[in-house]
Amino acid sequence: MTAINRVRRVIVSPTVIALLLSVVLFLIGGVIQPDFLNAAQALNIVRLAAFLGIIAAGQTLVIISGGEGIDLSAGAVVTLGAILTFMIGAGQDSNIPLALAAVLGAGLLVGVVNGLGIIFLRIPPLVMTLGMTGVIQGTILAMTQGAIPGRTPPGLAGFINGRFLGLPGVIYLWLALGIIMWLLLERTPYGKQLFAVGVNRRTARLSGVNVPLVVIATYALSGMLAAFGGFVLLGFTQRVFLDLGGSYLFPSIAAVVVGGTVLAGGRGSYTGTMAGALVLTMVESLLRAMRLHEAYQMITFGVILVLLLSIYGRQRRNQ
Amino acid sequence: MSRLGILLRNHTWLVPLLLLAIAVGVNVYLQDNFFMQRVLNGNLRVMLPLMILAVGQAIVILAGGIDLSVGAMVSLVNTVFVTLISADSGGLELAGAMLVGVGVGALAGAVNGLCVAVLRLQPIVTTYATSFIFAGLALAILPRPGGSVPRDLTRFYRDYILEVPVAAYGIALLIILWLLLRRTRFGHHLYAVGGNDEAARASGVRVGLVRFGSYVATGVFSALAAIALTMSIGSGNARIGDDMTLSSIVAVVLGGTRLAGGRGGAIGAVIGVAILSIIRNIISFAGIPSWYQTLVDALIILAALAGPGLVYLIRRQRNDGN
């Protein structure tokens, strides 16, 4: 590849387009609502995007793995993670490690069940993870029986919302996750195998990749990352309710797609998803700042989402 | 392939029908007045709107798509319909409002079809995006739940003709409508496009047009579902359809339709809705503590979804053993 091609590819990459778009949207926000345009607002939007971005990390992996991969249980797992942290954390910082372990364990369990169902029972991912959503919600109801005892550990809330060198803790967490995800996808055998599986399962298998293992591991990772997202989100909301995570489910998928990861699998990046989360959060904040009626906010959000998707959500044309 | 295998392949609704029979058996055992006219009518009335919606979802899934906006379309048409009529609307006014409702559904479906078939956007995310547009429009039309429907209309929906519940006629009509649709050229092409779009294109099927048509049909069925739902509940609510989207997909899959498209049918979807509804009945009559009901419901549904896979797994292991 020549240097010019490489530069061109970086410039027109979905990540860069999405990032530029967020800046443009932010400036448009300033034109419409002059008090929108300030550093505190920008920081706030990045902070809100961090939660969506963290929750969308696992979704990115699952979608890259192909085979119509999608994780519709992510929303319920986010709620489960937040509730476990709330109950086990019980307002004590000393309980945070135990709560985190339980959260990751629960996410792992859900993800492995999803993976097993998809691989061995050949249930389409959409249906399997949709079915698991009901099971998780049912488990939460049976477990809490309507009353959720507990409290957010103050240390968690302090870290997520507190400022370090001027930035909220969650932004550092997001950047760290971004680096880990980049290393995972670009510098580990798992990452290579994941893309291979996403492009074509048969050729991946023929070239020695253990396809079932990679797919199950991917859903397991997705479960763990979503549950971790719930853990982080609790630090922000500091209270739990039954559809806490549900409202992040489809935005997380949209963030992945807007970030240039192809739903058909085999191509994508987490940096794209990060930029996608930023764009979606920017649009939402902008609409809120315009103080439109909720109905018109929804309509505008839908129209913008369709426009964003038509920029790079297009399917490859049949040959 | 064995003869049984061929039979099951050609009639994908046979296994779901067996499941339904088992579910009804359990239900009758737990609730001895199940077949009483009044109880049966109550069940059918609740099922009909979701059945109509599931038929719409089945059509778009057969053609290889999926529609996450059906619930929002139901909300939209419900609010449009309720806004156009009042408690003392006459027959002509009602018919006009229904026609407008169906038109709105078709238009909404056309928007989806345009995005997926013409702009070639990915169905899952696109119909999720358009669901915001439709739900937002519904909320703009009817910001607060309300509105009223002529008493005669809701009474008719609950009524009987020749001792048979009106809702049962609705279900029969729905199935006839589907059987007619399947015999048309559009019906054949739905299967062709969903099964293998390249082959369909090569044999002269206008794939894009069929895909577009499948979304319009889904919009129309969503509108019909909304009208039935409005007759059932007698008022308007901009969030009424929110929970129906995912149920419609589960019903289609339970009914034996392959999510990848090309195989299955709307009769299975109708049976799928009946199964979902009967499972809920069973759970409430089995004396399961209320906090565990959702979990039991979800586990049964997951088991039903996993059923064909389990059969496949066992068969494969047996073959490996030989």
PDB file of N, CA, C and O in Angstrom, chain A residues 152-184:
ATOM      1  N   THR A 152     -25.014   2.222  46.616  1.00  0.00           N
ATOM      2  CA  THR A 152     -23.819   2.325  45.795  1.00  0.00           C
ATOM      3  C   THR A 152     -22.616   2.580  46.699  1.00  0.00           C
ATOM      4  O   THR A 152     -22.674   3.470  47.540  1.00  0.00           O
ATOM      5  N   PRO A 153     -21.546   1.797  46.529  1.00  0.00           N
ATOM      6  CA  PRO A 153     -20.343   2.105  47.313  1.00  0.00           C
ATOM      7  C   PRO A 153     -19.855   3.514  46.974  1.00  0.00           C
ATOM      8  O   PRO A 153     -19.708   3.837  45.787  1.00  0.00           O
ATOM      9  N   PRO A 154     -19.614   4.347  47.964  1.00  0.00           N
ATOM     10  CA  PRO A 154     -19.222   5.734  47.680  1.00  0.00           C
ATOM     11  C   PRO A 154     -17.933   5.827  46.873  1.00  0.00           C
ATOM     12  O   PRO A 154     -17.764   6.748  46.069  1.00  0.00           O
ATOM     13  N   GLY A 155     -17.032   4.861  47.083  1.00  0.00           N
ATOM     14  CA  GLY A 155     -15.769   4.900  46.359  1.00  0.00           C
ATOM     15  C   GLY A 155     -15.975   4.757  44.854  1.00  0.00           C
ATOM     16  O   GLY A 155     -15.299   5.410  44.050  1.00  0.00           O
ATOM     17  N   LEU A 156     -16.949   3.928  44.460  1.00  0.00           N
ATOM     18  CA  LEU A 156     -17.239   3.726  43.034  1.00  0.00           C
ATOM     19  C   LEU A 156     -17.782   5.021  42.430  1.00  0.00           C
ATOM     20  O   LEU A 156     -17.297   5.490  41.396  1.00  0.00           O
ATOM     21  N   ALA A 157     -18.772   5.594  43.115  1.00  0.00           N
ATOM     22  CA  ALA A 157     -19.351   6.844  42.625  1.00  0.00           C
ATOM     23  C   ALA A 157     -18.278   7.927  42.576  1.00  0.00           C
ATOM     24  O   ALA A 157     -18.200   8.724  41.631  1.00  0.00           O
ATOM     25  N   GLY A 158     -17.422   7.930  43.613  1.00  0.00           N
ATOM     26  CA  GLY A 158     -16.366   8.945  43.684  1.00  0.00           C
ATOM     27  C   GLY A 158     -15.408   8.821  42.509  1.00  0.00           C
ATOM     28  O   GLY A 158     -15.024   9.821  41.897  1.00  0.00           O
ATOM     29  N   PHE A 159     -15.066   7.570  42.142  1.00  0.00           N
ATOM     30  CA  PHE A 159     -14.113   7.385  41.048  1.00  0.00           C
ATOM     31  C   PHE A 159     -14.744   7.738  39.697  1.00  0.00           C
ATOM     32  O   PHE A 159     -14.138   8.418  38.874  1.00  0.00           O
ATOM     33  N   ILE A 160     -15.981   7.285  39.494  1.00  0.00           N
ATOM     34  CA  ILE A 160     -16.617   7.506  38.189  1.00  0.00           C
ATOM     35  C   ILE A 160     -16.890   8.996  37.956  1.00  0.00           C
ATOM     36  O   ILE A 160     -16.657   9.520  36.860  1.00  0.00           O
ATOM     37  N   ASN A 161     -17.375   9.674  38.952  1.00  0.00           N
ATOM     38  CA  ASN A 161     -17.785  11.067  38.764  1.00  0.00           C
ATOM     39  C   ASN A 161     -16.714  12.080  39.158  1.00  0.00           C
ATOM     40  O   ASN A 161     -16.753  13.220  38.712  1.00  0.00           O
ATOM     41  N   GLY A 162     -15.784  11.631  40.034  1.00  0.00           N
ATOM     42  CA  GLY A 162     -14.781  12.570  40.546  1.00  0.00           C
ATOM     43  C   GLY A 162     -13.823  13.027  39.461  1.00  0.00           C
ATOM     44  O   GLY A 162     -13.664  12.376  38.435  1.00  0.00           O
ATOM     45  N   ARG A 163     -13.205  14.182  39.695  1.00  0.00           N
ATOM     46  CA  ARG A 163     -12.287  14.719  38.690  1.00  0.00           C
ATOM     47  C   ARG A 163     -10.846  14.422  39.059  1.00  0.00           C
ATOM     48  O   ARG A 163     -10.457  14.562  40.210  1.00  0.00           O
ATOM     49  N   PHE A 164     -10.096  13.998  38.056  1.00  0.00           N
ATOM     50  CA  PHE A 164      -8.672  13.811  38.238  1.00  0.00           C
ATOM     51  C   PHE A 164      -8.018  14.587  37.112  1.00  0.00           C
ATOM     52  O   PHE A 164      -8.313  14.337  35.947  1.00  0.00           O
ATOM     53  N   LEU A 165      -7.188  15.553  37.471  1.00  0.00           N
ATOM     54  CA  LEU A 165      -6.568  16.435  36.473  1.00  0.00           C
ATOM     55  C   LEU A 165      -7.648  17.031  35.562  1.00  0.00           C
ATOM     56  O   LEU A 165      -7.491  17.120  34.350  1.00  0.00           O
ATOM     57  N   GLY A 166      -8.775  17.364  36.141  1.00  0.00           N
ATOM     58  CA  GLY A 166      -9.814  18.055  35.392  1.00  0.00           C
ATOM     59  C   GLY A 166     -10.786  17.170  34.643  1.00  0.00           C
ATOM     60  O   GLY A 166     -11.796  17.644  34.138  1.00  0.00           O
ATOM     61  N   LEU A 167     -10.483  15.855  34.527  1.00  0.00           N
ATOM     62  CA  LEU A 167     -11.386  14.979  33.778  1.00  0.00           C
ATOM     63  C   LEU A 167     -12.065  13.991  34.720  1.00  0.00           C
ATOM     64  O   LEU A 167     -11.437  13.491  35.657  1.00  0.00           O
ATOM     65  N   PRO A 168     -13.341  13.672  34.463  1.00  0.00           N
ATOM     66  CA  PRO A 168     -14.031  12.679  35.287  1.00  0.00           C
ATOM     67  C   PRO A 168     -13.366  11.307  35.138  1.00  0.00           C
ATOM     68  O   PRO A 168     -12.854  10.975  34.061  1.00  0.00           O
ATOM     69  N   GLY A 169     -13.403  10.518  36.200  1.00  0.00           N
ATOM     70  CA  GLY A 169     -12.747   9.216  36.211  1.00  0.00           C
ATOM     71  C   GLY A 169     -13.195   8.299  35.095  1.00  0.00           C
ATOM     72  O   GLY A 169     -12.394   7.553  34.528  1.00  0.00           O
ATOM     73  N   VAL A 170     -14.475   8.396  34.737  1.00  0.00           N
ATOM     74  CA  VAL A 170     -15.004   7.467  33.740  1.00  0.00           C
ATOM     75  C   VAL A 170     -14.317   7.656  32.385  1.00  0.00           C
ATOM     76  O   VAL A 170     -14.172   6.711  31.611  1.00  0.00           O
ATOM     77  N   ILE A 171     -13.858   8.870  32.104  1.00  0.00           N
ATOM     78  CA  ILE A 171     -13.180   9.106  30.824  1.00  0.00           C
ATOM     79  C   ILE A 171     -11.846   8.366  30.782  1.00  0.00           C
ATOM     80  O   ILE A 171     -11.490   7.748  29.766  1.00  0.00           O
ATOM     81  N   TYR A 172     -11.113   8.371  31.912  1.00  0.00           N
ATOM     82  CA  TYR A 172      -9.865   7.594  31.964  1.00  0.00           C
ATOM     83  C   TYR A 172     -10.157   6.116  31.758  1.00  0.00           C
ATOM     84  O   TYR A 172      -9.448   5.412  31.043  1.00  0.00           O
ATOM     85  N   LEU A 173     -11.231   5.676  32.426  1.00  0.00           N
ATOM     86  CA  LEU A 173     -11.613   4.267  32.323  1.00  0.00           C
ATOM     87  C   LEU A 173     -11.901   3.906  30.862  1.00  0.00           C
ATOM     88  O   LEU A 173     -11.495   2.859  30.353  1.00  0.00           O
ATOM     89  N   TRP A 174     -12.608   4.811  30.182  1.00  0.00           N
ATOM     90  CA  TRP A 174     -12.982   4.575  28.788  1.00  0.00           C
ATOM     91  C   TRP A 174     -11.736   4.518  27.900  1.00  0.00           C
ATOM     92  O   TRP A 174     -11.614   3.640  27.040  1.00  0.00           O
ATOM     93  N   LEU A 175     -10.823   5.467  28.131  1.00  0.00           N
ATOM     94  CA  LEU A 175      -9.591   5.477  27.333  1.00  0.00           C
ATOM     95  C   LEU A 175      -8.801   4.198  27.565  1.00  0.00           C
ATOM     96  O   LEU A 175      -8.287   3.590  26.627  1.00  0.00           O
ATOM     97  N   ALA A 176      -8.731   3.777  28.838  1.00  0.00           N
ATOM     98  CA  ALA A 176      -8.007   2.543  29.152  1.00  0.00           C
ATOM     99  C   ALA A 176      -8.647   1.366  28.432  1.00  0.00           C
ATOM    100  O   ALA A 176      -7.956   0.530  27.827  1.00  0.00           O
ATOM    101  N   LEU A 177      -9.983   1.319  28.455  1.00  0.00           N
ATOM    102  CA  LEU A 177     -10.693   0.246  27.772  1.00  0.00           C
ATOM    103  C   LEU A 177     -10.420   0.304  26.273  1.00  0.00           C
ATOM    104  O   LEU A 177     -10.242  -0.725  25.616  1.00  0.00           O
ATOM    105  N   GLY A 178     -10.376   1.532  25.746  1.00  0.00           N
ATOM    106  CA  GLY A 178     -10.085   1.713  24.327  1.00  0.00           C
ATOM    107  C   GLY A 178      -8.739   1.114  23.960  1.00  0.00           C
ATOM    108  O   GLY A 178      -8.609   0.421  22.942  1.00  0.00           O
ATOM    109  N   ILE A 179      -7.729   1.354  24.807  1.00  0.00           N
ATOM    110  CA  ILE A 179      -6.383   0.817  24.541  1.00  0.00           C
ATOM    111  C   ILE A 179      -6.402  -0.708  24.644  1.00  0.00           C
ATOM    112  O   ILE A 179      -5.865  -1.417  23.783  1.00  0.00           O
ATOM    113  N   ILE A 180      -7.080  -1.209  25.690  1.00  0.00           N
ATOM    114  CA  ILE A 180      -7.148  -2.667  25.869  1.00  0.00           C
ATOM    115  C   ILE A 180      -7.833  -3.317  24.667  1.00  0.00           C
ATOM    116  O   ILE A 180      -7.371  -4.322  24.125  1.00  0.00           O
ATOM    117  N   MET A 181      -8.943  -2.696  24.231  1.00  0.00           N
ATOM    118  CA  MET A 181      -9.683  -3.262  23.103  1.00  0.00           C
ATOM    119  C   MET A 181      -8.842  -3.227  21.828  1.00  0.00           C
ATOM    120  O   MET A 181      -8.890  -4.152  21.012  1.00  0.00           O
ATOM    121  N   TRP A 182      -8.087  -2.140  21.653  1.00  0.00           N
ATOM    122  CA  TRP A 182      -7.245  -2.042  20.459  1.00  0.00           C
ATOM    123  C   TRP A 182      -6.194  -3.142  20.467  1.00  0.00           C
ATOM    124  O   TRP A 182      -5.969  -3.822  19.475  1.00  0.00           O
ATOM    125  N   LEU A 183      -5.550  -3.304  21.661  1.00  0.00           N
ATOM    126  CA  LEU A 183      -4.540  -4.364  21.787  1.00  0.00           C
ATOM    127  C   LEU A 183      -5.166  -5.723  21.523  1.00  0.00           C
ATOM    128  O   LEU A 183      -4.620  -6.550  20.790  1.00  0.00           O
ATOM    129  N   LEU A 184      -6.350  -5.938  22.107  1.00  0.00           N
ATOM    130  CA  LEU A 184      -7.036  -7.226  21.967  1.00  0.00           C
ATOM    131  C   LEU A 184      -7.317  -7.544  20.495  1.00  0.00           C
ATOM    132  O   LEU A 184      -7.101  -8.653  20.020  1.00  0.00           O
TER     133      LEU A 184
END
